XYZ file of C-alpha atoms in Angstrom:
681
model
C 58.973 81.437 138.656
C 60.239 78.760 141.020
C 58.914 76.048 138.696
C 60.572 77.752 135.714
C 63.953 77.795 137.501
C 63.546 74.142 138.360
C 62.827 73.256 134.718
C 65.847 75.239 133.553
C 67.999 73.470 136.136
C 66.759 70.059 134.985
C 67.473 70.939 131.350
C 70.990 72.093 132.241
C 71.698 68.885 134.165
C 70.353 66.797 131.289
C 72.536 68.676 128.822
C 75.601 68.200 131.006
C 74.908 64.496 131.350
C 74.521 64.165 127.583
C 77.800 66.016 127.062
C 79.502 63.852 129.650
C 78.200 60.797 127.867
C 80.234 61.703 124.811
C 83.389 62.151 126.846
C 83.390 59.443 129.499
C 84.630 56.160 128.100
C 83.292 52.775 129.151
C 85.536 50.976 131.621
C 85.303 47.487 130.117
C 88.140 46.510 127.806
C 86.282 43.622 126.184
C 86.599 43.045 122.445
C 82.812 43.322 122.100
C 81.683 45.291 125.132
C 78.219 44.175 126.259
C 78.993 44.855 129.936
C 76.432 47.675 130.052
C 74.105 46.389 127.327
C 70.692 46.139 128.999
C 69.466 43.252 126.842
C 72.633 41.132 126.822
C 72.697 38.259 129.293
C 76.462 37.832 129.055
C 79.442 40.150 129.107
C 83.016 39.496 128.047
C 86.259 39.407 129.951
C 88.746 42.145 129.130
C 91.189 41.827 126.273
C 94.417 40.410 127.649
C 92.703 38.542 130.488
C 93.219 35.242 128.664
C 96.647 33.932 127.726
C 97.018 30.770 125.666
C 99.573 28.547 127.403
C 99.860 25.211 125.598
C 97.975 23.313 122.957
C 95.996 24.054 119.819
C 95.222 27.741 120.187
C 98.592 28.469 121.779
C 100.162 27.058 118.604
C 97.915 29.115 116.296
C 98.435 32.263 118.393
C 102.205 31.875 118.232
C 102.096 31.542 114.443
C 99.839 34.604 114.348
C 102.277 36.618 116.471
C 105.484 35.461 114.787
C 104.364 35.060 111.165
C 100.791 36.009 110.255
C 100.827 39.617 111.412
C 104.436 40.480 110.420
C 104.007 38.823 107.023
C 100.705 40.508 106.214
C 101.949 43.879 107.460
C 104.862 43.556 105.062
C 102.466 42.710 102.234
C 100.163 45.646 102.949
C 102.984 48.166 103.212
C 104.771 47.030 100.058
C 103.225 49.054 97.205
C 104.659 46.607 94.695
C 102.351 43.945 96.126
C 99.491 45.782 97.812
C 98.661 49.466 97.661
C 96.627 49.446 100.895
C 98.902 51.591 103.061
C 100.310 53.540 100.131
C 96.770 54.779 99.438
C 96.697 56.358 102.907
C 100.087 57.987 102.314
C 98.893 59.460 99.011
C 95.636 60.654 100.587
C 97.683 62.214 103.399
C 99.782 64.068 100.797
C 102.902 62.251 101.952
C 103.291 60.841 98.435
C 101.867 61.357 94.985
C 100.038 59.034 92.663
C 96.669 57.412 92.153
C 94.606 55.002 94.205
C 95.209 51.370 93.431
C 93.347 48.274 94.556
C 89.711 47.506 95.347
C 87.493 50.160 96.969
C 87.409 48.155 100.220
C 91.195 48.242 100.662
C 90.958 50.776 103.497
C 88.791 48.347 105.451
C 91.240 45.539 104.798
C 94.009 47.600 106.337
C 91.868 48.556 109.340
C 91.271 44.844 109.969
C 95.010 44.226 109.971
C 95.498 47.190 112.300
C 92.881 45.679 114.621
C 94.833 42.409 114.608
C 97.947 44.305 115.722
C 96.003 46.052 118.498
C 94.521 42.751 119.678
C 97.944 41.156 119.688
C 99.278 44.078 121.705
C 96.504 43.615 124.268
C 98.017 40.227 125.108
C 101.750 40.698 124.501
C 102.217 44.402 125.397
C 105.014 44.422 122.830
C 106.287 48.044 122.673
C 107.266 47.595 119.023
C 103.625 46.980 118.130
C 102.607 50.065 120.093
C 105.143 52.213 118.245
C 104.068 50.737 114.904
C 100.451 51.652 115.588
C 101.366 55.182 116.657
C 103.193 55.815 113.376
C 100.341 54.333 111.364
C 97.673 56.384 113.128
C 99.577 59.577 112.332
C 99.364 58.813 108.609
C 95.664 57.894 108.728
C 94.957 61.102 110.668
C 96.563 63.190 107.916
C 94.480 61.375 105.314
C 91.191 62.086 107.081
C 89.252 65.151 106.009
C 88.433 67.836 108.564
C 84.757 66.832 108.485
C 85.650 63.247 109.457
C 85.171 61.642 106.047
C 87.881 59.185 105.090
C 87.854 56.952 102.031
C 91.127 57.002 100.143
C 89.725 56.362 96.628
C 87.512 59.448 96.881
C 90.021 61.631 98.731
C 92.767 60.892 96.196
C 90.407 61.413 93.269
C 89.136 64.625 94.863
C 92.662 65.936 95.028
C 93.441 64.979 91.433
C 90.120 66.071 89.932
C 87.739 67.779 92.384
C 84.877 67.988 89.881
C 84.654 64.217 89.445
C 84.983 63.121 93.043
C 82.115 63.024 95.491
C 81.524 61.150 98.718
C 78.930 58.367 98.515
C 78.385 58.928 94.802
C 78.760 55.227 94.035
C 76.806 52.793 96.192
C 79.310 50.048 95.324
C 82.240 51.998 96.720
C 82.298 50.336 100.180
C 82.610 53.624 102.052
C 80.470 52.600 105.025
C 82.178 49.201 105.108
C 85.540 50.913 105.444
C 84.237 53.352 108.060
C 82.791 50.450 110.048
C 86.148 48.730 110.274
C 87.755 52.032 111.272
C 85.247 52.282 114.131
C 85.959 48.754 115.306
C 89.718 49.253 115.040
C 89.445 52.516 116.990
C 87.550 50.855 119.839
C 89.915 47.875 119.991
C 93.010 50.101 119.931
C 91.605 52.258 122.741
C 90.786 49.236 124.894
C 94.165 47.628 124.240
C 96.343 50.717 124.774
C 94.274 53.273 126.675
C 95.125 55.791 123.951
C 92.402 57.760 122.171
C 94.389 58.578 119.031
C 92.709 56.032 116.752
C 89.414 56.336 118.611
C 89.352 60.073 117.938
C 89.588 59.386 114.205
C 86.739 56.909 114.551
C 84.656 59.461 116.489
C 85.098 62.004 113.710
C 84.144 59.382 111.124
C 81.086 58.256 113.085
C 79.969 61.862 113.568
C 80.328 62.367 109.823
C 78.221 59.275 109.151
C 75.575 60.415 111.649
C 75.291 63.787 109.916
C 75.296 62.137 106.498
C 72.338 59.925 107.337
C 70.483 62.915 108.767
C 70.311 64.505 105.331
C 70.937 61.635 102.896
C 68.414 60.782 100.228
C 67.056 57.216 100.240
C 69.265 56.423 97.269
C 72.418 57.633 99.000
C 71.441 55.778 102.164
C 71.758 52.530 100.201
C 75.566 52.690 100.279
C 75.749 49.988 102.967
C 76.522 47.083 100.651
C 78.647 45.299 103.255
C 77.406 46.665 106.570
C 80.347 46.335 108.923
C 79.353 49.778 110.185
C 76.316 48.328 111.969
C 78.688 46.599 114.383
C 81.055 49.571 114.340
C 78.448 52.202 115.231
C 77.108 50.169 118.171
C 80.633 49.564 119.471
C 81.291 53.283 119.226
C 78.186 53.888 121.320
C 79.379 51.355 123.884
C 82.760 53.047 124.050
C 81.699 56.703 124.136
C 78.083 56.419 125.378
C 77.207 59.124 122.851
C 73.413 58.733 122.443
C 73.417 59.851 118.831
C 75.379 56.728 117.895
C 72.631 54.550 119.341
C 70.133 56.665 117.428
C 72.132 56.064 114.250
C 72.303 52.304 114.839
C 68.507 52.099 115.146
C 68.056 54.269 112.075
C 70.283 51.958 110.021
C 67.865 49.105 110.720
C 64.771 51.231 110.141
C 65.784 52.549 106.698
C 66.979 49.226 105.342
C 64.758 48.002 102.548
C 62.787 51.218 102.108
C 64.317 52.040 98.714
C 62.535 51.019 95.516
C 65.647 49.596 93.872
C 66.780 47.327 96.702
C 68.267 43.950 95.881
C 68.271 40.445 97.303
C 72.030 40.475 96.762
C 72.247 43.189 99.401
C 69.347 42.013 101.611
C 67.516 45.310 101.117
C 64.750 44.529 98.642
C 62.300 44.641 101.557
C 62.536 46.079 105.102
C 64.737 44.120 107.485
C 61.841 43.289 109.793
C 59.911 41.625 106.944
C 62.664 39.205 105.993
C 61.762 35.550 106.428
C 64.535 33.838 104.437
C 68.294 34.251 104.233
C 69.496 35.159 100.765
C 72.023 37.211 98.900
C 75.718 37.859 99.452
C 76.737 35.745 102.454
C 79.328 38.170 103.846
C 76.909 41.071 103.685
C 74.133 38.973 105.215
C 76.188 37.710 108.159
C 77.613 41.157 108.875
C 74.083 42.568 108.791
C 72.812 39.945 111.231
C 75.770 40.498 113.572
C 75.144 44.242 113.580
C 71.415 43.774 114.110
C 72.179 41.550 117.115
C 74.275 44.404 118.520
C 71.358 46.804 118.075
C 69.037 44.353 119.839
C 71.443 44.068 122.778
C 71.164 47.833 123.311
C 67.481 48.403 122.515
C 65.642 45.161 123.279
C 63.649 45.618 120.063
C 61.905 42.241 119.878
C 61.074 42.691 116.196
C 64.815 42.599 115.467
C 65.327 39.521 117.632
C 62.421 37.732 115.925
C 64.028 38.232 112.504
C 67.424 37.113 113.791
C 65.909 33.914 115.173
C 64.291 33.200 111.800
C 67.521 33.914 109.940
C 69.622 31.762 112.275
C 67.271 28.822 112.023
C 67.194 29.142 108.227
C 70.993 29.135 107.990
C 71.683 26.355 110.482
C 68.939 23.966 109.359
C 68.976 24.585 105.580
C 71.940 26.596 104.287
C 75.111 26.033 106.337
C 77.845 23.602 105.372
C 78.963 20.887 107.756
C 82.096 22.993 108.372
C 80.123 26.078 109.400
C 80.815 27.578 105.975
C 78.316 30.023 104.466
C 77.519 31.088 100.917
C 77.084 28.155 98.557
C 77.080 29.986 95.238
C 79.653 31.858 93.200
C 76.779 33.308 91.213
C 73.122 32.434 91.160
C 69.666 33.912 91.280
C 67.534 35.025 94.166
C 65.083 32.417 95.460
C 61.878 32.205 93.515
C 59.969 34.938 95.218
C 58.704 32.748 98.035
C 59.196 35.603 100.477
C 59.094 38.719 98.351
C 57.039 37.767 95.317
C 59.322 39.812 93.062
C 58.352 40.671 89.531
C 61.754 39.639 88.262
C 64.561 37.259 89.200
C 67.768 38.901 90.363
C 71.348 37.793 90.043
C 73.153 37.247 93.337
C 76.883 36.946 93.951
C 78.905 34.913 96.500
C 75.559 34.044 97.918
C 73.386 31.850 100.040
C 71.454 29.594 97.689
C 68.080 27.971 97.998
C 67.258 25.684 100.895
C 69.514 22.609 100.862
C 71.498 23.900 97.860
C 74.993 22.967 99.053
C 77.307 21.962 96.196
C 80.770 20.607 96.960
C 83.144 21.342 94.058
C 81.716 24.805 93.472
C 81.067 25.701 97.103
C 82.006 29.338 97.524
C 82.191 29.639 101.320
C 84.208 32.849 101.314
C 86.416 33.005 104.398
C 84.917 36.395 105.330
C 81.410 34.902 105.298
C 82.532 32.166 107.669
C 84.087 34.778 109.946
C 80.798 36.660 109.713
C 79.135 33.490 110.988
C 81.435 33.636 114.034
C 80.722 37.343 114.613
C 76.983 36.774 114.379
C 76.876 33.734 116.651
C 79.129 35.406 119.215
C 76.638 38.242 119.523
C 73.688 35.866 119.668
C 75.464 34.019 122.474
C 76.027 37.244 124.390
C 72.398 38.295 124.111
C 70.891 34.917 125.043
C 73.441 32.825 126.958
C 72.432 29.809 124.837
C 75.137 27.269 124.015
C 73.739 26.547 120.539
C 75.410 29.727 119.326
C 78.750 28.764 120.864
C 78.461 25.419 119.065
C 78.178 27.108 115.662
C 80.905 29.606 116.524
C 83.254 26.770 117.472
C 82.351 24.751 114.371
C 83.215 27.634 112.053
C 86.403 28.567 113.904
C 87.923 25.080 113.775
C 86.921 24.355 110.212
C 85.797 26.963 107.677
C 87.703 29.892 109.244
C 91.064 28.213 109.841
C 90.880 26.629 106.382
C 91.296 30.136 104.963
C 94.944 30.349 106.025
C 97.874 27.983 105.657
C 99.403 26.313 108.683
C 102.563 28.399 108.304
C 100.479 31.586 108.281
C 101.668 32.926 104.943
C 99.148 31.783 102.326
C 95.398 32.141 101.966
C 92.217 30.850 100.400
C 89.431 33.181 99.343
C 86.904 30.380 98.890
C 86.680 27.120 100.833
C 85.344 24.303 98.628
C 84.242 20.978 100.034
C 85.934 19.038 97.237
C 88.482 19.643 94.531
C 89.677 17.640 91.534
C 91.961 18.345 88.612
C 89.525 16.275 86.535
C 86.970 19.086 86.608
C 86.559 20.225 82.981
C 86.451 23.908 83.870
C 88.561 26.462 85.699
C 87.102 28.119 88.764
C 87.359 31.806 89.400
C 89.430 31.660 92.573
C 92.541 29.602 93.206
C 92.130 26.352 95.114
C 95.794 26.525 96.061
C 96.651 28.922 98.854
C 98.355 32.087 97.626
C 100.308 34.819 99.465
C 98.150 37.627 98.053
C 94.655 37.506 96.568
C 94.784 40.205 93.931
C 91.767 42.530 93.786
C 90.055 40.772 96.686
C 92.412 40.419 99.614
C 89.696 41.046 102.219
C 89.888 37.568 103.761
C 93.570 37.432 104.857
C 93.437 40.324 107.371
C 90.032 39.124 108.533
C 91.247 35.635 109.377
C 94.429 36.999 110.988
C 92.504 39.360 113.281
C 90.131 36.510 114.145
C 92.968 34.217 115.239
C 94.509 37.058 117.243
C 91.162 37.508 119.013
C 89.992 33.922 119.660
C 91.016 34.213 123.325
C 88.414 36.971 123.708
C 85.682 34.485 122.780
C 86.778 31.823 125.274
C 84.866 33.119 128.305
C 81.815 35.158 129.213
C 80.584 36.498 132.543
C 77.135 37.138 133.974
C 75.693 38.087 137.342
C 75.715 34.384 138.164
C 79.325 33.577 137.314
C 81.720 32.451 134.570
C 80.889 30.803 131.231
C 83.346 28.493 129.440
C 82.628 28.946 125.713
C 85.768 27.560 124.061
C 88.239 25.116 125.557
C 92.007 25.415 125.208
C 95.120 25.494 127.354
C 95.056 28.946 128.924
C 95.441 31.097 132.005
C 92.525 33.357 132.950
C 92.972 36.395 135.195
C 89.756 38.385 135.351
C 86.976 39.780 137.512
C 83.394 38.675 137.885
C 80.489 41.081 137.521
C 80.632 42.001 141.230
C 84.316 42.925 140.921
C 85.644 39.769 142.611
C 89.008 38.581 141.316
C 89.136 35.168 139.655
C 92.195 33.317 138.398
C 92.308 29.842 136.937
C 94.412 27.630 134.730
C 93.152 25.256 132.043
C 95.155 22.266 130.810
C 93.815 20.386 127.805
C 94.738 19.013 124.387
C 91.312 20.006 123.031
C 90.219 19.634 120.224
C 92.361 16.499 119.910
C 91.357 15.216 123.352
C 88.188 15.940 125.313
C 89.786 15.969 128.770
C 89.731 19.461 130.271
C 91.376 20.129 133.643
C 90.611 23.447 135.379
C 92.424 24.574 138.535
C 91.369 27.645 140.509
C 94.286 29.819 141.548
C 92.238 32.616 143.131
C 88.567 32.367 144.001
C 86.039 34.962 145.205
C 84.716 34.616 148.749
C 81.068 34.293 147.780
C 79.402 31.369 146.011
C 79.015 31.651 142.232
C 78.472 29.378 139.243
C 80.762 27.871 136.674
C 78.919 27.260 133.392
C 80.740 24.577 131.392
C 79.628 24.151 127.803
C 78.732 20.599 126.816
C 79.122 20.673 123.012
C 76.212 19.499 120.919
C 78.338 16.716 119.416
C 79.162 15.232 122.868
C 76.804 12.565 124.219
C 78.418 11.181 127.388
C 80.192 14.005 129.200
C 81.382 13.488 132.763
C 82.278 16.095 135.371
C 84.252 15.894 138.608
C 85.055 18.558 141.198
C 87.981 17.695 143.445
C 87.742 14.086 142.265
C 84.043 13.640 143.051
C 81.016 13.624 140.704
C 78.773 16.658 140.962
C 75.044 16.988 140.588
C 74.770 18.914 137.354
C 72.780 18.351 134.170
C 75.331 17.385 131.498
C 73.086 17.938 128.489
C 74.491 18.050 124.961
C 74.305 21.535 123.509
C 73.821 23.288 126.852
C 75.884 24.801 129.654
C 76.276 22.670 132.778
C 75.958 24.885 135.857
C 77.966 24.116 138.999
C 77.203 26.518 141.843
C 79.203 26.430 145.042
C 81.549 28.377 147.229
C 84.797 27.819 145.398
C 88.240 28.018 146.957
C 91.806 28.287 145.717
C 93.109 24.906 144.625
C 89.709 23.505 143.581
C 89.991 21.317 140.514
C 87.353 20.712 137.858
C 87.767 17.759 135.501
C 85.495 17.784 132.461
C 85.654 14.860 130.061
C 84.097 15.193 126.610
C 84.427 11.837 124.793
C 85.372 12.193 121.115
C 84.444 9.081 119.147
C 84.728 9.230 115.364
C 81.321 10.163 113.963
C 79.935 9.673 110.460
C 77.481 12.416 109.535
C 74.865 12.223 106.809
C 72.978 15.152 105.345
C 69.306 15.809 104.844
C 68.317 13.828 101.706
C 67.204 17.099 100.106
C 70.895 18.014 99.825
C 71.283 16.300 96.457
C 75.062 16.618 96.262
C 75.720 14.535 99.390
C 73.071 11.810 99.307
C 74.506 8.406 100.256
C 77.727 10.080 101.370
C 79.176 10.809 104.797
C 81.336 13.438 106.399
C 83.766 12.305 109.084
C 83.888 14.305 112.300
C 85.654 13.907 115.618
C 84.854 16.387 118.334
C 84.410 19.817 116.721
C 86.746 18.969 113.817
C 85.544 17.909 110.352
C 87.897 15.701 108.324
C 88.701 15.308 104.651
C 90.641 12.949 102.404
C 93.527 14.215 100.264
C 95.133 12.441 97.329
C 98.456 12.951 99.143
C 97.401 10.198 101.565
C 96.467 7.582 98.964
C 98.640 5.157 96.989
C 99.913 6.678 93.762
C 97.319 6.585 91.020
C 94.313 6.184 93.332
C 91.620 8.853 93.386
C 89.876 10.218 96.456
C 86.500 9.726 94.782
C 87.024 5.952 94.574
C 87.225 5.655 98.356
C 84.156 4.667 100.391
C 83.971 4.817 104.172
C 82.417 1.741 105.831
C 79.747 2.436 108.438
C 81.618 0.001 110.677
C 85.046 1.565 110.303
C 88.274 1.295 112.265
C 89.367 4.932 112.032
C 91.696 5.799 114.897
C 93.301 9.116 115.909
C 97.008 9.482 115.194
C 98.989 12.658 115.890
C 101.173 13.849 113.016
C 102.784 17.123 111.986
C 102.164 19.162 108.857
C 104.193 22.351 108.399
C 105.499 21.858 111.964
C 101.951 22.082 113.311
C 100.550 19.195 115.410
C 97.599 17.642 113.582
C 95.352 14.818 114.763
C 94.757 12.584 111.753
C 92.467 9.578 111.494
C 93.917 6.376 110.073
C 92.298 3.118 109.111
C 90.971 1.108 106.189
C 88.378 2.084 103.629
C 86.819 0.381 100.637
C 88.275 1.029 97.198
C 85.713 1.197 94.420
C 86.219 0.124 90.826
C 88.900 1.834 88.772
C 87.132 1.952 85.393
C 87.720 5.212 83.539
C 84.969 7.822 83.389
C 86.390 9.447 80.242
C 83.552 10.407 77.874
C 81.157 8.563 80.201
C 78.220 10.122 82.007
C 76.567 6.974 83.419
C 77.556 3.353 83.971
C 76.400 0.292 85.838
C 77.158 0.254 89.549
C 80.178 -1.790 90.548
C 81.250 -3.144 93.912
C 84.201 -2.473 96.158
C 87.215 -4.226 94.715
C 89.593 -4.080 97.668
C 90.605 -2.369 100.882
C 92.913 0.631 101.045
C 94.733 2.256 103.922
C 93.663 5.855 104.356
C 94.587 8.838 106.454
C 92.061 11.619 106.932
C 93.226 15.048 108.034
C 91.289 18.002 109.492
C 89.506 19.937 106.769
C 91.197 23.178 107.846
C 94.618 21.641 107.097
C 93.925 20.594 103.504
C 96.172 21.926 100.757
C 99.231 22.404 102.973
C 101.265 19.661 101.270
C 101.176 20.842 97.700
C 98.529 20.641 94.998
C 96.031 17.851 95.735
C 92.592 16.476 95.047
C 90.367 16.610 98.137
C 86.966 15.386 99.281
C 85.057 16.091 102.493
C 81.956 14.062 101.670
C 82.753 10.440 100.775
C 80.576 7.539 99.608
C 79.373 5.343 102.457
C 79.553 1.561 102.390
C 76.706 0.232 104.488
């Protein structure tokens, strides 16, 4: 009897703890909260702990605050332009009408909402808080009592109940939308302390958990763009509800078990049997980011092994020099080298074969490049390895920022490596930035939320100390893992100048380490503490650890030399053989026709190996831009009209050129552009 009472008592305590786990929220306010993740080596500082003060990211953040978010909010709430918010109002029965726009429009709006919440975390602007409160009230009215929310289905259900059913169409992006709701709910809660949006996300996640408990294998295939992998794990981190962790593991386990899986969706075979990256690049990168989240919570080495294979495949064979991902508008799945399929499948917006990296027709959807950032950020958190921060930085400065104009009002869906009006065909997506991308406006809110959140990627913390991931002028006010307060100030013109000055304004009493990232592109870094060299390994592509008992007023001076570099590609990349890309620091450069004498073409310009390119600060759209100026060789001017081949000529003369950062191309009107240029050896 005594033993029976003890067992009952244990069961009651266990039940109470489980119940408490669903109610007690995690204390960390980090954007991606790995503070309690048992298999993550790094955690993040809280949202709002980092404030951009002066320099590159301060400039981009100001444009985001003053223009990007207000402009895009206006677009998304104007039904004459975008029906995104109007769909919620109709679903909430606050208006009448039909759904309009793509099925992923809900997710687009959640991304914009997340950008507002992230901005509020830094600015504490009461107007943003009030705006979010009003918006949440509408979304809450649109959500069904069982937690399901997907405005196309809810509106159709109201208009014709017989022909509307949840998850009836696997291409309907329901789980994608729910995933972004989950992420937005967590970010809003951490930024404001309010549970209003989080409660909607909890209901939605509970619905999804119950759905997967009883879903057929066919219905379970609805995850065509799996943002919900990241969303479900973040919900677990926020609520500590164990069923969310159970769901996140199940999402990995069931992937690829259906007979009609596709390479386009990375579910032809089970996730753990994948050996090559293929298919839709956005869906792939979101999948890998979510899988990294699951690994951080479970330590499942089979997941980590696949992620390592996928990362190596992307970085060494399939990623553009800008960090862009997804070479093909349309193509076919690789030739069965991994899966030995009985047929060849069409793939869309996809990774191509190894070394298949075209320039004019490069797809490089902005969302895929952001997915590259999300994935590498999570790999960095789980491993503490600087190689992931290198890729994250590369994408941020180049293929992510290229998706939005310098003034913050216009966008690119795809990010080609070259463009010319001489191309004898029209491409599907505009190569001029536009204010609204009709039928596929997923990238604008994604890039806006990313810029609003870059400060949350700048630092990480571990039991040993503080990690510097991204450099920029900022003030940091945070706590280390042991709760010790740490304040510092960073002054730098990075990425235009490699000098980084760090001053401690409040230091913990005990010794700890500063981990300063030495970028992979930097070969001769130097480091001083209080004016004296320190004994630390300054290895390219690694973190330099400096451990000491720090004190207020200590000054760290890191110098990362930024010579102009000419990069060549693997010779198996046919499109760029005997060409070079110009890079300085983390920034890749391009040549625009706007910077050539009238009548000259960018494709007649060759860059000498021994060049005299020098940095020169200019402004485009009121934004400071470091250009590179110098002389290049001008090739023959003979016409190529009706000509496929001709005898090789020689350089006829020199021409003055100005190269600008790739991310800034297309901000001075319609132009021809080239990133890879012939090399004159």
